[in-house]
mmCIF file of C-alpha atoms and ligand atoms in Angstrom:
data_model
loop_
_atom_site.group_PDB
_atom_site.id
_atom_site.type_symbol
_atom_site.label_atom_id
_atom_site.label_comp_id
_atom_site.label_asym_id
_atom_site.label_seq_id
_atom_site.Cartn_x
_atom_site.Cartn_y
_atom_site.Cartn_z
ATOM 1 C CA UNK A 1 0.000 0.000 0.000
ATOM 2 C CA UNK A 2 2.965 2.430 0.898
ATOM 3 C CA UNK A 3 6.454 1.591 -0.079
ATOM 4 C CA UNK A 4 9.285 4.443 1.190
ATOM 5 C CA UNK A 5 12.304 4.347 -0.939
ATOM 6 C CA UNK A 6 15.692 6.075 0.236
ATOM 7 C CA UNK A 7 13.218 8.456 1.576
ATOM 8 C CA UNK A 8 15.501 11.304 3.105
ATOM 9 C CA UNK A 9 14.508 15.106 4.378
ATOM 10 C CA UNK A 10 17.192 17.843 4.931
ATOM 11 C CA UNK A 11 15.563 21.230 6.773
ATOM 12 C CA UNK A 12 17.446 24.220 5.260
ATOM 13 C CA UNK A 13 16.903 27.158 7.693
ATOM 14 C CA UNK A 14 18.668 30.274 7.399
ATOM 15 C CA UNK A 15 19.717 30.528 11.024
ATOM 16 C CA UNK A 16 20.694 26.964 11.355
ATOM 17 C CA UNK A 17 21.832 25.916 7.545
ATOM 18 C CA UNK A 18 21.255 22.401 6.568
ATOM 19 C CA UNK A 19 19.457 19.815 9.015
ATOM 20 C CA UNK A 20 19.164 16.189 8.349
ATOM 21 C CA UNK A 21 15.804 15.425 9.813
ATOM 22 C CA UNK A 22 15.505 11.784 8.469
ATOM 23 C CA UNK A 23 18.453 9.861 6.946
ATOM 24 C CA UNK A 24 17.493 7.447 3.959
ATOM 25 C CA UNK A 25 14.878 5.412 5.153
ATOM 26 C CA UNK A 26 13.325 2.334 3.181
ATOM 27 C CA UNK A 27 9.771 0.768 4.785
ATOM 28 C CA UNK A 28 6.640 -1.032 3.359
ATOM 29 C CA UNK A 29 3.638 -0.543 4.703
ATOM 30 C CA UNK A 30 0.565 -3.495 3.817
ATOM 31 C CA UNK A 31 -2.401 -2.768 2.969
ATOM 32 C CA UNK A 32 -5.102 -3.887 6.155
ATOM 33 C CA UNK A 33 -1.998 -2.740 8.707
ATOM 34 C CA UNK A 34 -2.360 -0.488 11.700
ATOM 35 C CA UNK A 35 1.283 0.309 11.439
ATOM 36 C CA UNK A 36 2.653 2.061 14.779
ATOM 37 C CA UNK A 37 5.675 4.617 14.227
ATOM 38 C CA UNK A 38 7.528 5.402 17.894
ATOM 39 C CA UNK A 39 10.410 7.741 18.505
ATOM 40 C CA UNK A 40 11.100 10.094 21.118
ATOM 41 C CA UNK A 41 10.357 13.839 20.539
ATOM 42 C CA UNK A 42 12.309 15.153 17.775
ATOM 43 C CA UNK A 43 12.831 11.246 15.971
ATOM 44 C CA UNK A 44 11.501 12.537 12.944
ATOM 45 C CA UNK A 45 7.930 10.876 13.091
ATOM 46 C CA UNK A 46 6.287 13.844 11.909
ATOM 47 C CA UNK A 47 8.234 14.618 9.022
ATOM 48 C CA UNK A 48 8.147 11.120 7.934
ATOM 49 C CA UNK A 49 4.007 10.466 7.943
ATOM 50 C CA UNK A 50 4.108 14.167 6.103
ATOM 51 C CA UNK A 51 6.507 12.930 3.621
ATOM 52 C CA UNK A 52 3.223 9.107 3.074
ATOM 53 C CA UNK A 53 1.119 12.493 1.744
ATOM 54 C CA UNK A 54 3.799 14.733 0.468
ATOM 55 C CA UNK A 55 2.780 17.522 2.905
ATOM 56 C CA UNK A 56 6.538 17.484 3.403
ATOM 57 C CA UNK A 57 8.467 17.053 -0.153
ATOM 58 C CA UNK A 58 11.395 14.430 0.595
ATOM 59 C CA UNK A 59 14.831 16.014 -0.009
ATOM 60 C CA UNK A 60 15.479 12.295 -1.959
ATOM 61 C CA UNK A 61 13.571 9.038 -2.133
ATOM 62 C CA UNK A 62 10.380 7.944 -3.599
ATOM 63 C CA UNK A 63 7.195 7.899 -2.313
ATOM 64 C CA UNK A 64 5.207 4.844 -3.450
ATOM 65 C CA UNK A 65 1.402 4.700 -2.725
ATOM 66 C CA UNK A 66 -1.394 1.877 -4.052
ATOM 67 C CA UNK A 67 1.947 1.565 -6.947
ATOM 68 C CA UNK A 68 2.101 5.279 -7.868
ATOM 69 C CA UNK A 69 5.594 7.601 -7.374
ATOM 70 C CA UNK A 70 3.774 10.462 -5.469
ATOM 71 C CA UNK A 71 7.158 12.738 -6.072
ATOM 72 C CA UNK A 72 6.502 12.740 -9.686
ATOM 73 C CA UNK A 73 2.340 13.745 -9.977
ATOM 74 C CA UNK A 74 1.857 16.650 -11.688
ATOM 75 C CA UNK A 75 -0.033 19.437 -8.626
ATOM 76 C CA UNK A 76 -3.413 18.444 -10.319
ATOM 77 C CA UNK A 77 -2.637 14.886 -10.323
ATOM 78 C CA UNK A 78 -1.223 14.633 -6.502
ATOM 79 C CA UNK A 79 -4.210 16.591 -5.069
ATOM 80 C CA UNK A 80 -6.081 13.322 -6.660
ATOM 81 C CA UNK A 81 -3.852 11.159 -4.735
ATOM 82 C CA UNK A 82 -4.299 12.612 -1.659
ATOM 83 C CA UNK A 83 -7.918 12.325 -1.885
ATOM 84 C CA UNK A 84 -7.048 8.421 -1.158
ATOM 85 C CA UNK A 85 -5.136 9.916 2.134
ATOM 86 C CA UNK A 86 -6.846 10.971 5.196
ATOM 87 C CA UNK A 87 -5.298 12.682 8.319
ATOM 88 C CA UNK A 88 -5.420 13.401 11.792
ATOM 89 C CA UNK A 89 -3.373 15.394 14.315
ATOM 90 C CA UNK A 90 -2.910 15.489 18.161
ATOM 91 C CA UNK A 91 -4.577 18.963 18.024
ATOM 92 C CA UNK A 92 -7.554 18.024 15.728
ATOM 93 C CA UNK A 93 -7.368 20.965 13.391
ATOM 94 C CA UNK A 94 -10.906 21.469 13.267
ATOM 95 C CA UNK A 95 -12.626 24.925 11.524
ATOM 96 C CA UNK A 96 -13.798 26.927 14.747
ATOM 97 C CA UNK A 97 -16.542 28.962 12.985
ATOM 98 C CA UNK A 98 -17.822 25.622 11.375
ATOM 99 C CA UNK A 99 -20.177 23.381 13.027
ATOM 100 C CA UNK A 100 -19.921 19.749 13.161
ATOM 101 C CA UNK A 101 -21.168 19.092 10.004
ATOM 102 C CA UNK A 102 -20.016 21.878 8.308
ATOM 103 C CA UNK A 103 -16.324 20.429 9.302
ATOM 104 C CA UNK A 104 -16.940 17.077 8.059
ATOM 105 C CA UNK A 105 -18.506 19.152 4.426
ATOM 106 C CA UNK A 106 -15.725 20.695 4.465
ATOM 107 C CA UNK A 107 -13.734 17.555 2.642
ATOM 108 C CA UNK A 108 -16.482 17.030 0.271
ATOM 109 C CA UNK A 109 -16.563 20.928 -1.092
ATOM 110 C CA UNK A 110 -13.351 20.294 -1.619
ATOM 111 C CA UNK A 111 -13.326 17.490 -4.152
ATOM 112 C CA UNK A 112 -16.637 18.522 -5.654
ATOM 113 C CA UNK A 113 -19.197 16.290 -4.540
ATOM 114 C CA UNK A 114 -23.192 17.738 -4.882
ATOM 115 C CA UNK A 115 -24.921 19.580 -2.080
ATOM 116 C CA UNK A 116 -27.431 16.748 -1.993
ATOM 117 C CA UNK A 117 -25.265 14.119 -1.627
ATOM 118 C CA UNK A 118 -22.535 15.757 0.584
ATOM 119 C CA UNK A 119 -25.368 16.048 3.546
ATOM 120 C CA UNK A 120 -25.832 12.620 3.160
ATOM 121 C CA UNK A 121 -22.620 11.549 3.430
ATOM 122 C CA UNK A 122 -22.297 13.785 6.451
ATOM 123 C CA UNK A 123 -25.114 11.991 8.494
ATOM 124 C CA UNK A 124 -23.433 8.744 7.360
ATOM 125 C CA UNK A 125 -20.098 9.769 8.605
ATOM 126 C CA UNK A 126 -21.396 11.381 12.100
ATOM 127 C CA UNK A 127 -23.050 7.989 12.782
ATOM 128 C CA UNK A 128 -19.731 5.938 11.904
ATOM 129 C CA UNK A 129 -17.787 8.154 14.809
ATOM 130 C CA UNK A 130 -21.262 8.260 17.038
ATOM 131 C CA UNK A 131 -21.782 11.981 16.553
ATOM 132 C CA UNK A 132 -25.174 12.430 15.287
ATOM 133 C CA UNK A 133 -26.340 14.598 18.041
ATOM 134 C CA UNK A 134 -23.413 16.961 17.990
ATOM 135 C CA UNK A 135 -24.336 18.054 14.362
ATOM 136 C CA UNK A 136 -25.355 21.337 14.313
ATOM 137 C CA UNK A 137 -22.763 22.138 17.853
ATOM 138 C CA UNK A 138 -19.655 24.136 17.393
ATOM 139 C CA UNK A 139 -16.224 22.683 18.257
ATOM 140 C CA UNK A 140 -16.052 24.798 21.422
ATOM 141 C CA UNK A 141 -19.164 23.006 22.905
ATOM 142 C CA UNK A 142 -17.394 19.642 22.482
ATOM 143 C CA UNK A 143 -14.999 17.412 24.384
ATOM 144 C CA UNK A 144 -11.269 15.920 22.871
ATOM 145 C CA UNK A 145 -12.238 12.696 22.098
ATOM 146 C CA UNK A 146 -15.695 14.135 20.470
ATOM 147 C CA UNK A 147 -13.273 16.670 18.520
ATOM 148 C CA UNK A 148 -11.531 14.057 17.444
ATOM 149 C CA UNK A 149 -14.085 11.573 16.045
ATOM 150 C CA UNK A 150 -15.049 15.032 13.952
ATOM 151 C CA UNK A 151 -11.556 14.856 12.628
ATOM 152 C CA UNK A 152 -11.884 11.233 12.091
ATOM 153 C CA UNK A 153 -15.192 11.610 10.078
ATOM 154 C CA UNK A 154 -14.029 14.429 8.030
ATOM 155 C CA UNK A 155 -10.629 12.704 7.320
ATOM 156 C CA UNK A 156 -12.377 9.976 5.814
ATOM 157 C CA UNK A 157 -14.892 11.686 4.141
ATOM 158 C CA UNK A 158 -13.601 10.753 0.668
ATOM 159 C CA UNK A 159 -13.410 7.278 1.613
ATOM 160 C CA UNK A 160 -9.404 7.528 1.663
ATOM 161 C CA UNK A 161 -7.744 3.751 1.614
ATOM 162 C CA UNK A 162 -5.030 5.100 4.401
ATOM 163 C CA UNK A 163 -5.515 7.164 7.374
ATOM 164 C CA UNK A 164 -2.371 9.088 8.827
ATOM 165 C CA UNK A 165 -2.577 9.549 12.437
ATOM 166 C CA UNK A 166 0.301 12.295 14.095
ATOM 167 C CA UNK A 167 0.215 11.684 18.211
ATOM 168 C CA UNK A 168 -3.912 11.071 17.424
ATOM 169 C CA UNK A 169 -4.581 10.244 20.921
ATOM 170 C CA UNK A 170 -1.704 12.405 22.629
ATOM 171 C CA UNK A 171 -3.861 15.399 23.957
ATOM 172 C CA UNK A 172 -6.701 12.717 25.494
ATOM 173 C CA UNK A 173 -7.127 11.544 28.774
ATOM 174 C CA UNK A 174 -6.946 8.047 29.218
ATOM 175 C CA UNK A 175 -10.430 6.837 28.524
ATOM 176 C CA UNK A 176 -10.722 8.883 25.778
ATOM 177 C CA UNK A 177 -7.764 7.637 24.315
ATOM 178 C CA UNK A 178 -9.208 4.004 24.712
ATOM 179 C CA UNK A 179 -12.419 4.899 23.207
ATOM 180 C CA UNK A 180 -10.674 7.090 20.120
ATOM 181 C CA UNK A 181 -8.247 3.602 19.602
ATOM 182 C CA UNK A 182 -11.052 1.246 19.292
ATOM 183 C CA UNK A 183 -12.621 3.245 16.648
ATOM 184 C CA UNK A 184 -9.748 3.259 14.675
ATOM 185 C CA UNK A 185 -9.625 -0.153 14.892
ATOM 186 C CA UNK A 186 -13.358 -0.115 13.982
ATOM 187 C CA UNK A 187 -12.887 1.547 10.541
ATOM 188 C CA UNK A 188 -9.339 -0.536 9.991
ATOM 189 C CA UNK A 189 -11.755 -4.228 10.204
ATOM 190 C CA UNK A 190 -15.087 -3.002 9.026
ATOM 191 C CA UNK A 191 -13.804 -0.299 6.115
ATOM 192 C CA UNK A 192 -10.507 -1.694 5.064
ATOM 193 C CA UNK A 193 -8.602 1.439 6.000
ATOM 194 C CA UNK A 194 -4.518 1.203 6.274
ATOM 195 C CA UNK A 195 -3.977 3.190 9.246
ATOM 196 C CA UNK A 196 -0.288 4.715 10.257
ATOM 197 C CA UNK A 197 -0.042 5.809 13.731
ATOM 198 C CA UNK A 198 2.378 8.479 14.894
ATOM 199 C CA UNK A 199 2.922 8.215 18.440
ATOM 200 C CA UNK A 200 5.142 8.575 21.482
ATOM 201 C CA UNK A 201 3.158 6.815 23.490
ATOM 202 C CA UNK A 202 3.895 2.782 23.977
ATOM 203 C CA UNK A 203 0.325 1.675 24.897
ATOM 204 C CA UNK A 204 -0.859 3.389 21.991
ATOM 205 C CA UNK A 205 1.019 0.843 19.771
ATOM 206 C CA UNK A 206 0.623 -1.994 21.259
ATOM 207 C CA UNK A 207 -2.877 -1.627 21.795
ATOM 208 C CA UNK A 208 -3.611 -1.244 17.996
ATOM 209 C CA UNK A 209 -0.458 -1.628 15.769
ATOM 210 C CA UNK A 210 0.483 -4.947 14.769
ATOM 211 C CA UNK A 211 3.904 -3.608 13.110
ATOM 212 C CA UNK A 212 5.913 -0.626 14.386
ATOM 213 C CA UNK A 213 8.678 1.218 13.184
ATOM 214 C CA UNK A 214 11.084 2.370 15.839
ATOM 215 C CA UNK A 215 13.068 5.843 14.535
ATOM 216 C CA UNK A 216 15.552 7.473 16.351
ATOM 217 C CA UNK A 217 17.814 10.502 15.351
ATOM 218 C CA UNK A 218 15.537 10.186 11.718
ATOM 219 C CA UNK A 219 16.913 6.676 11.234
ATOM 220 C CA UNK A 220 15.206 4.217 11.431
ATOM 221 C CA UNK A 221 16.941 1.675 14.019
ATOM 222 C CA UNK A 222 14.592 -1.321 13.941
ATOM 223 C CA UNK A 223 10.676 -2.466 12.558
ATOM 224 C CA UNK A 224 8.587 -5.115 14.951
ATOM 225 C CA UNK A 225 5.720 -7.543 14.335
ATOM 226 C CA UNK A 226 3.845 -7.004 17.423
ATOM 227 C CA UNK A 227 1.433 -10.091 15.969
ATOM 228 C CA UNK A 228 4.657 -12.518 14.825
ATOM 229 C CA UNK A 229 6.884 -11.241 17.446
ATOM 230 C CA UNK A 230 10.474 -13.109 16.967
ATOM 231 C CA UNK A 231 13.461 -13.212 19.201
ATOM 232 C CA UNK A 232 14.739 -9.893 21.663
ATOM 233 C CA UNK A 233 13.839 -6.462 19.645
ATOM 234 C CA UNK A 234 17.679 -4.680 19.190
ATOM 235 C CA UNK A 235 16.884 -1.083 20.322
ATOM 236 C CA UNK A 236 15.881 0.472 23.667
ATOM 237 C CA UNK A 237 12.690 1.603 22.874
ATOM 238 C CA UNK A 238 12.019 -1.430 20.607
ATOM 239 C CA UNK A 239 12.711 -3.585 23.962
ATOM 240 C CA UNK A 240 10.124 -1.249 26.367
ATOM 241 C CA UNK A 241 7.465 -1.962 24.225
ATOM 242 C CA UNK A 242 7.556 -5.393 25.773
ATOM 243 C CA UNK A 243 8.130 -4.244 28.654
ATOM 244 C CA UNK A 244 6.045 -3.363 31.543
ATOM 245 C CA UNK A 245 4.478 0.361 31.639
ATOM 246 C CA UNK A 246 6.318 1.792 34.068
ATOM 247 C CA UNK A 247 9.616 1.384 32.650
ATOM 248 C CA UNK A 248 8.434 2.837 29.761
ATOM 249 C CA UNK A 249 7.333 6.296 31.834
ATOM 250 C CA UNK A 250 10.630 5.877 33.562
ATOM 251 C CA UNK A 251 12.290 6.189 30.321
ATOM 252 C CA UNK A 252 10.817 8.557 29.208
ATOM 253 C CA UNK A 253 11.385 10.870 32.075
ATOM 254 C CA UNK A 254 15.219 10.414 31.987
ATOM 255 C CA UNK A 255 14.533 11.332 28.360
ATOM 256 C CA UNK A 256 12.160 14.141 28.554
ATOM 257 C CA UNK A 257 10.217 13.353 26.178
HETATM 258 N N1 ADP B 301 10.190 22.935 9.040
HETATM 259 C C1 ADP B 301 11.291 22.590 9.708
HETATM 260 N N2 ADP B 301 12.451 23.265 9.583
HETATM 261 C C2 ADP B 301 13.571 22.912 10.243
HETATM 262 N N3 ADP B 301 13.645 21.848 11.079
HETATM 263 C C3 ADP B 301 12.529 21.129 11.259
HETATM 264 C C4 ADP B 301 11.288 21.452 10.608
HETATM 265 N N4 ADP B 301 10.351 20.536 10.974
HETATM 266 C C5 ADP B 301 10.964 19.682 11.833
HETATM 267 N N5 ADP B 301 12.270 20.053 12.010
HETATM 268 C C6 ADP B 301 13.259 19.336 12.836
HETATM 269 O O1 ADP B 301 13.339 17.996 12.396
HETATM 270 C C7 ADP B 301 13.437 17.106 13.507
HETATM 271 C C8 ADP B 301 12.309 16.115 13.465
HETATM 272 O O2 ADP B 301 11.084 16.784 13.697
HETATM 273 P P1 ADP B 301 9.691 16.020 13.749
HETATM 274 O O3 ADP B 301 9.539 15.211 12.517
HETATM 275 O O4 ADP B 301 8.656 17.009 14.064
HETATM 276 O O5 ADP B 301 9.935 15.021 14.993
HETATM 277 P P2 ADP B 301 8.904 14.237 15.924
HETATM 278 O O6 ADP B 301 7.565 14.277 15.269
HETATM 279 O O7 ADP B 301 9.473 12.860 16.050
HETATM 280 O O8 ADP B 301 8.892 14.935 17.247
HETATM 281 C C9 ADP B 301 13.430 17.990 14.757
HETATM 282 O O9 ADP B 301 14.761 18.187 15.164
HETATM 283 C C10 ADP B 301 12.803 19.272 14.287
HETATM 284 O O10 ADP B 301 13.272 20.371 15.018
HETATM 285 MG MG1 MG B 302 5.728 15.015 15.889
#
């Protein structure tokens, strides 16, 4: 479904010159996988789910997706592309002066789609993510978790065959989270999506990933079956993840993440 190739990003900034934020990387993604991608803060996660969608161009590398170079579309062409990628971010990124609805429309203006049938799709979406009721209410009036089943519905408006997740469940509380995870596992089994999950949280992954990436320093030190695990995993974080959850915290602490 997504195939990295070489995939490398330098930052160029004028106070700081040239940054290597990711050094080649290589990495296949299936189609059907909830496919975790852990670092500490700073690893490079974001810029490397940015690059599956080309919101970040890739210094070098291609960007493979459902068997199409993404670095080579024409602007016309990639916009198309992307209407087969959905996404979601810690903060939710939802339209303040829009109502529930209207946010979840929102993706449907975009690519076109009739008046008529965009409210339909709408009520069908708000049902998937168990929003009906919120509708007409503005994001203000609504909780995290609800915010983010808004973002859900409107990233998969277009009925996108990959969702990209950046830290989806990292400004929830606990149960939120929980509820949040099990509806992404929802529309992986019953819709066939091929979700990525950014995250620097460990339960995250292994709740719902059944591969993960580990990237540290943007390389990428080490990929896991969490389904087929075999033998000891080679890096530190790769090792916490089977590990119990308060070494993981500890970690993190002497890490700051
Ligand atoms: N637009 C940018 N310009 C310069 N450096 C950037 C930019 N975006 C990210 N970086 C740097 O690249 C590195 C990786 O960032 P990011 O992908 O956001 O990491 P993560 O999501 O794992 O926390 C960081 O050191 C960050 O400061
Ligand atoms: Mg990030």
């Amino acid at each position: 479904m997504i195939r990295l190739e070489n995939v490398e990003k330098t930052y160029q900034s004028p106070e700081h010159g040239a940054f290597q934020a990711l050094a080649p990387i290589s990495l296949e993604i299936e189609e059907g996988d909830i496919f975790g991608i852990i670092g500490y803060s700073g690893a490079g996660k974001s810029t490397l789910l940015r690059i599956i969608n080309l919101l970040e161009q890739p210094t070098n590398g291609k960007v493979i997706v459902a068997g199409r170079d993404l670095t080579i579309l024409s602007p016309k062409a990639l916009r198309a592309a992307r209407h087969s990628i959905g996404m979601i971010f810690q903060q939710f990124c939802l339209f303040s002066n829009r109502t529930v609805a209207e946010n979840v429309e929102f993706a449907l203006e975009i690519s076109g789609i009739e008046k008529k049938d965009r409210q339909k799709r709408v009520k069908e979406l708000l049902e998937l993510v168990g929003l009906q009721d919120k509708s007409s209410s503005y994001p203000s009036k609504l909780s995290g978790g609800q915010k983010q089943r808004v973002a859900i519905a409107r990233a998969l408006a277009n009925r996108p065959r990959i969702l990209l997740c950046d830290e989806p469940t990292s400004a929830l509380d606990p149960q939120t989270t929980q509820s949040v995870l099990s509806l992404l596992q929802e529309i992986n089994r019953t819709l066939q999506v091929t979700i990525v999950v950014v995250t620097h949280e460990m339960d995250v992954v292994k709740q719902i990933c059944n591969k993960v990436a580990v990237l540290e320093n943007g390389r990428l030190v080490e990929e896991l079956s969490l389904t087929h695990a075999k033998g000891a995993p080679a890096s530190n974080l790769g090792r916490l993840l089977f590990q119990p959850k308060n070494e993981w915290l500890l970690a993190r602490e002497v890490a700051s993440v």
